[in-house]
Amino acid sequence: MSLSDQDNRPVGIFDSGMGGISVLGEAIQQMPNESFVYYGDSANAPYGEKSTAQIIALSERVCEVLLAHDVKAIVIACNTATSAAASHLRKKFTQIPILGMEPALKPAVQDFPKGTIVVMATEVTLREKKFAELMLKTASKAKVIKLPCPSLVRMVERSVVYGPEAEKELKACYDNIDLSSIDGVVLGCTHFLFLRKALKGLLGEGVHIYDGNGGTINNLKAILLQKGQLAQPNHQGSFILKSSKDEAYNQQMLDLLRIYEEVAL
């Protein structure tokens, strides 16, 4: 790869709040030479309780903020915004690649073709056309249980990711499900990756947990490679955290990023 095929500009990543920090953490681990600008639209969180039109408008505004930082690509680190706004954003901002998230349902049903799979996500993700298409595409004899968990999003926004409160909220979400019947859980919201350890505590080590973060970052790497826009191998990667709230919230995001490996892997 020649120097002309390298690009040290940052990659933009955004979410409605804290959840996408898990995607940023994965990106930093997998792409240490890249720089990132992360934007948490915390003043408008959670997106999962808003209309499609509202999510599109908010996502547009965030993309404008990221483009002002001269980003070379944007990752929508939010399943809800991906479902509601990705198609619109790609048509509006044609100058750069825009990647989204997809619930990792396919590997789950491949591993358990006749098993029981729980998909934890927001109401918007579960009701949008994109998820219905994913269900059709991965059609199998597996039993798929849709589990909207709005209280968990709000909890992670407060940086509560383990301990008694997290355990109590998770248990309440699973109240009407036979835990012994579950083979796999798909984390269809980036906020929920921070609850992986607590979820393992509730469901047991035998239940497989799937998320789409790794696949999204692999797609990002492939696209940047194809476009000749990977950072130089000797470039020291960095990140900037921004939000629509205040500096105290930015510190919360930094604290959550620091414990990413501890609670999410």
Coordinates of C-alpha atoms in Angstrom, one line a residue:
M1 CA 0.0 0.0 0.0
S2 CA 1.5 3.4 -1.0
L3 CA 1.3 6.5 1.0
S4 CA -1.3 7.8 -1.4
D5 CA -3.5 4.9 -0.4
Q6 CA -3.4 5.9 3.3
D7 CA -5.7 8.3 5.2
N8 CA -5.1 9.4 8.8
R9 CA -8.4 11.2 9.0
P10 CA -10.7 10.0 11.8
V11 CA -13.7 7.7 11.7
G12 CA -16.9 9.1 13.1
I13 CA -19.0 6.9 15.5
F14 CA -22.3 7.8 17.0
D15 CA -25.1 6.5 19.2
S16 CA -28.0 8.0 21.1
G17 CA -25.8 7.9 24.2
M18 CA -23.5 5.5 26.0
G19 CA -24.1 2.2 24.1
G20 CA -21.9 3.0 21.1
I21 CA -18.9 3.3 23.5
S22 CA -18.9 -0.5 23.2
V23 CA -18.4 -0.2 19.5
L24 CA -15.7 2.4 20.0
G25 CA -14.0 0.0 22.4
E26 CA -14.0 -2.8 19.8
A27 CA -12.8 -0.4 17.1
I28 CA -9.8 0.8 19.3
Q29 CA -8.9 -2.8 20.0
Q30 CA -9.1 -4.0 16.4
M31 CA -7.8 -0.8 14.7
P32 CA -5.1 0.7 16.9
N33 CA -3.7 2.9 14.1
E34 CA -7.0 4.6 13.5
S35 CA -8.4 7.8 15.1
F36 CA -12.0 8.2 16.1
V37 CA -14.5 10.9 16.9
Y38 CA -17.3 9.5 19.1
Y39 CA -20.6 11.5 19.5
G40 CA -23.2 10.4 22.1
D41 CA -26.5 12.2 21.5
S42 CA -27.2 11.9 25.2
A43 CA -29.5 14.9 25.4
N44 CA -32.0 13.0 23.1
A45 CA -31.5 9.5 24.5
P46 CA -33.0 7.0 24.2
Y47 CA -33.7 6.9 20.5
G48 CA -35.7 3.6 21.1
E49 CA -38.6 5.6 22.5
K50 CA -38.9 8.1 19.6
S51 CA -40.6 8.0 16.2
T52 CA -38.8 7.1 13.0
A53 CA -39.0 10.7 11.8
Q54 CA -37.5 12.0 15.0
I55 CA -34.6 9.4 14.8
I56 CA -33.9 10.4 11.2
A57 CA -33.8 14.1 12.0
L58 CA -31.5 13.5 15.1
S59 CA -29.2 11.2 13.2
E60 CA -28.9 13.7 10.3
R61 CA -27.8 16.4 12.8
V62 CA -25.2 14.2 14.4
C63 CA -23.8 13.3 11.0
E64 CA -23.4 17.0 10.2
V65 CA -21.4 17.4 13.5
L66 CA -19.1 14.4 12.6
L67 CA -18.6 15.7 9.0
A68 CA -17.4 19.0 10.5
H69 CA -14.5 16.9 12.0
D70 CA -13.6 15.7 8.4
V71 CA -14.3 12.1 9.1
K72 CA -13.6 9.5 6.4
A73 CA -16.5 7.2 7.4
I74 CA -19.3 7.1 9.8
V75 CA -20.4 4.1 11.9
I76 CA -24.0 4.2 13.3
A77 CA -23.2 2.5 16.6
C78 CA -26.9 2.2 17.4
N79 CA -29.2 -0.6 16.2
T80 CA -32.2 1.7 16.5
A81 CA -30.8 4.5 14.4
T82 CA -29.5 1.9 11.9
S83 CA -33.0 0.4 11.5
A84 CA -34.8 3.8 11.3
A85 CA -32.3 6.1 9.5
A86 CA -29.4 4.3 7.8
S87 CA -31.0 4.1 4.4
H88 CA -31.9 7.8 4.5
L89 CA -28.4 8.8 5.7
R90 CA -26.7 6.9 3.0
K91 CA -28.8 8.8 0.4
K92 CA -28.2 12.2 2.0
F93 CA -24.5 11.9 2.7
T94 CA -23.1 10.2 -0.4
Q95 CA -19.6 11.5 0.0
I96 CA -18.5 8.9 2.6
P97 CA -19.4 5.3 3.6
I98 CA -22.0 5.0 6.4
L99 CA -22.0 1.7 8.2
G100 CA -24.7 0.4 10.6
M101 CA -25.4 -2.3 13.1
E102 CA -27.3 -5.6 12.6
P103 CA -28.4 -7.9 15.4
A104 CA -26.3 -11.1 15.2
L105 CA -29.3 -13.3 14.6
K106 CA -27.7 -15.3 11.7
P107 CA -24.8 -16.9 13.8
A108 CA -27.2 -17.6 16.6
V109 CA -29.7 -19.6 14.5
Q110 CA -26.8 -21.3 12.7
D111 CA -25.5 -22.5 16.1
F112 CA -29.0 -23.4 17.4
P113 CA -31.2 -24.1 14.3
K114 CA -33.9 -25.7 16.4
G115 CA -33.1 -23.8 19.7
T116 CA -34.6 -20.9 21.5
I117 CA -33.0 -17.5 20.8
V118 CA -33.8 -14.3 22.7
V119 CA -33.3 -11.0 20.8
M120 CA -32.8 -8.1 23.2
A121 CA -33.4 -4.8 21.5
T122 CA -35.5 -1.6 21.5
E123 CA -39.1 -1.4 20.4
V124 CA -38.0 0.5 17.2
T125 CA -35.4 -2.1 16.2
L126 CA -37.9 -4.9 16.7
R127 CA -40.7 -3.2 14.8
E128 CA -38.8 -1.8 11.8
K129 CA -38.8 -3.4 8.4
K130 CA -35.0 -4.1 8.6
F131 CA -35.5 -6.6 11.5
A132 CA -38.4 -8.3 9.7
E133 CA -36.2 -8.7 6.6
L134 CA -33.4 -10.2 8.8
M135 CA -35.9 -12.7 10.3
L136 CA -36.9 -13.8 6.8
K137 CA -33.3 -14.0 5.6
T138 CA -32.3 -16.2 8.5
A139 CA -35.5 -18.3 8.5
S140 CA -35.0 -21.5 10.5
K141 CA -36.9 -23.7 12.9
A142 CA -35.4 -21.8 15.8
K143 CA -37.8 -20.1 18.2
V144 CA -37.0 -16.4 18.3
I145 CA -38.3 -14.4 21.3
K146 CA -38.3 -10.6 20.8
L147 CA -37.5 -8.9 24.1
P148 CA -37.7 -5.1 24.2
C149 CA -35.8 -3.8 27.3
P150 CA -36.2 0.0 27.5
S151 CA -35.3 0.2 31.2
L152 CA -31.9 -1.4 30.5
V153 CA -31.0 1.4 28.0
R154 CA -31.8 4.0 30.6
M155 CA -29.9 2.1 33.3
V156 CA -26.7 1.9 31.1
E157 CA -27.1 5.7 30.4
R158 CA -26.6 6.1 34.1
S159 CA -23.4 3.9 33.9
V160 CA -25.1 1.2 36.0
V161 CA -23.7 -2.0 34.3
Y162 CA -23.2 -4.4 37.2
G163 CA -24.2 -4.9 40.8
P164 CA -27.6 -5.4 42.5
E165 CA -29.5 -2.9 40.4
A166 CA -28.3 -4.3 37.1
E167 CA -29.1 -7.8 38.3
K168 CA -32.6 -6.8 39.4
E169 CA -33.4 -5.0 36.1
L170 CA -32.2 -7.9 34.0
K171 CA -34.2 -10.4 36.1
A172 CA -37.3 -8.3 35.6
C173 CA -36.8 -8.3 31.9
Y174 CA -36.7 -12.1 31.8
D175 CA -39.5 -12.6 34.2
N176 CA -41.9 -14.2 31.7
I177 CA -39.2 -16.4 30.0
D178 CA -38.2 -19.9 31.0
L179 CA -34.4 -19.3 31.5
S180 CA -33.7 -23.0 31.2
S181 CA -35.0 -23.1 27.7
I182 CA -32.7 -20.4 26.3
D183 CA -29.8 -21.4 24.0
G184 CA -28.6 -18.1 22.8
V185 CA -29.1 -14.3 23.4
V186 CA -28.6 -11.7 20.7
L187 CA -27.7 -8.3 22.0
G188 CA -29.6 -6.1 19.5
C189 CA -28.7 -2.9 21.2
T190 CA -25.1 -1.6 21.7
H191 CA -26.0 -0.5 25.3
F192 CA -26.5 -4.1 26.2
L193 CA -22.9 -5.2 25.6
F194 CA -22.0 -3.6 28.9
L195 CA -24.5 -6.0 30.6
R196 CA -22.8 -9.1 29.2
K197 CA -21.2 -10.1 32.5
A198 CA -24.4 -9.5 34.5
L199 CA -26.4 -11.4 31.8
K200 CA -24.0 -14.4 32.1
G201 CA -24.7 -14.3 35.9
L202 CA -28.4 -14.5 35.3
L203 CA -28.5 -17.1 32.5
G204 CA -25.4 -19.2 33.2
E205 CA -22.2 -19.8 31.3
G206 CA -24.0 -22.3 29.0
V207 CA -26.0 -19.7 27.2
H208 CA -24.2 -18.2 24.2
I209 CA -24.3 -14.4 23.8
Y210 CA -24.0 -12.8 20.4
D211 CA -23.4 -9.2 19.3
G212 CA -22.8 -7.4 16.1
N213 CA -19.8 -5.2 17.1
G214 CA -17.1 -7.4 15.7
G215 CA -18.8 -7.8 12.4
T216 CA -19.4 -4.1 12.0
I217 CA -15.7 -3.2 12.7
N218 CA -14.6 -6.0 10.3
N219 CA -16.8 -4.3 7.6
L220 CA -15.3 -1.0 8.4
K221 CA -11.8 -2.3 8.0
A222 CA -12.7 -4.0 4.7
I223 CA -14.3 -0.8 3.3
L224 CA -11.4 1.4 4.3
L225 CA -8.9 -1.1 2.8
Q226 CA -10.9 -1.2 -0.4
K227 CA -11.0 2.6 -0.7
G228 CA -7.3 2.9 0.2
Q229 CA -8.2 4.9 3.4
L230 CA -6.7 2.9 6.2
A231 CA -4.4 4.9 8.4
Q232 CA -0.6 4.6 8.0
P233 CA 0.8 1.6 10.0
N234 CA 3.0 3.9 12.1
H235 CA 0.1 6.3 12.8
Q236 CA -0.7 6.6 16.5
G237 CA -4.4 6.2 16.9
S238 CA -6.5 8.5 19.2
F239 CA -10.1 9.3 20.1
I240 CA -12.2 12.3 20.9
L241 CA -15.4 12.0 22.9
K242 CA -18.2 14.5 22.3
S243 CA -21.9 14.6 23.3
S244 CA -25.0 16.8 23.2
K245 CA -24.9 17.0 27.0
D246 CA -22.1 18.3 29.2
E247 CA -18.5 17.7 30.2
A248 CA -19.6 15.5 33.2
Y249 CA -21.4 13.2 30.7
N250 CA -18.2 13.0 28.6
Q251 CA -16.3 11.9 31.7
Q252 CA -19.0 9.2 32.2
M253 CA -18.4 8.0 28.6
L254 CA -14.6 7.9 29.3
D255 CA -15.2 5.9 32.5
L256 CA -17.4 3.4 30.6
L257 CA -14.8 3.0 27.9
R258 CA -12.2 2.2 30.5
I259 CA -14.2 -0.7 31.9
Y260 CA -15.3 -2.0 28.5
E261 CA -13.0 -5.0 28.6
E262 CA -14.0 -5.8 32.2
V263 CA -17.8 -5.9 31.7
A264 CA -18.4 -6.4 28.0
L265 CA -16.0 -9.2 26.8

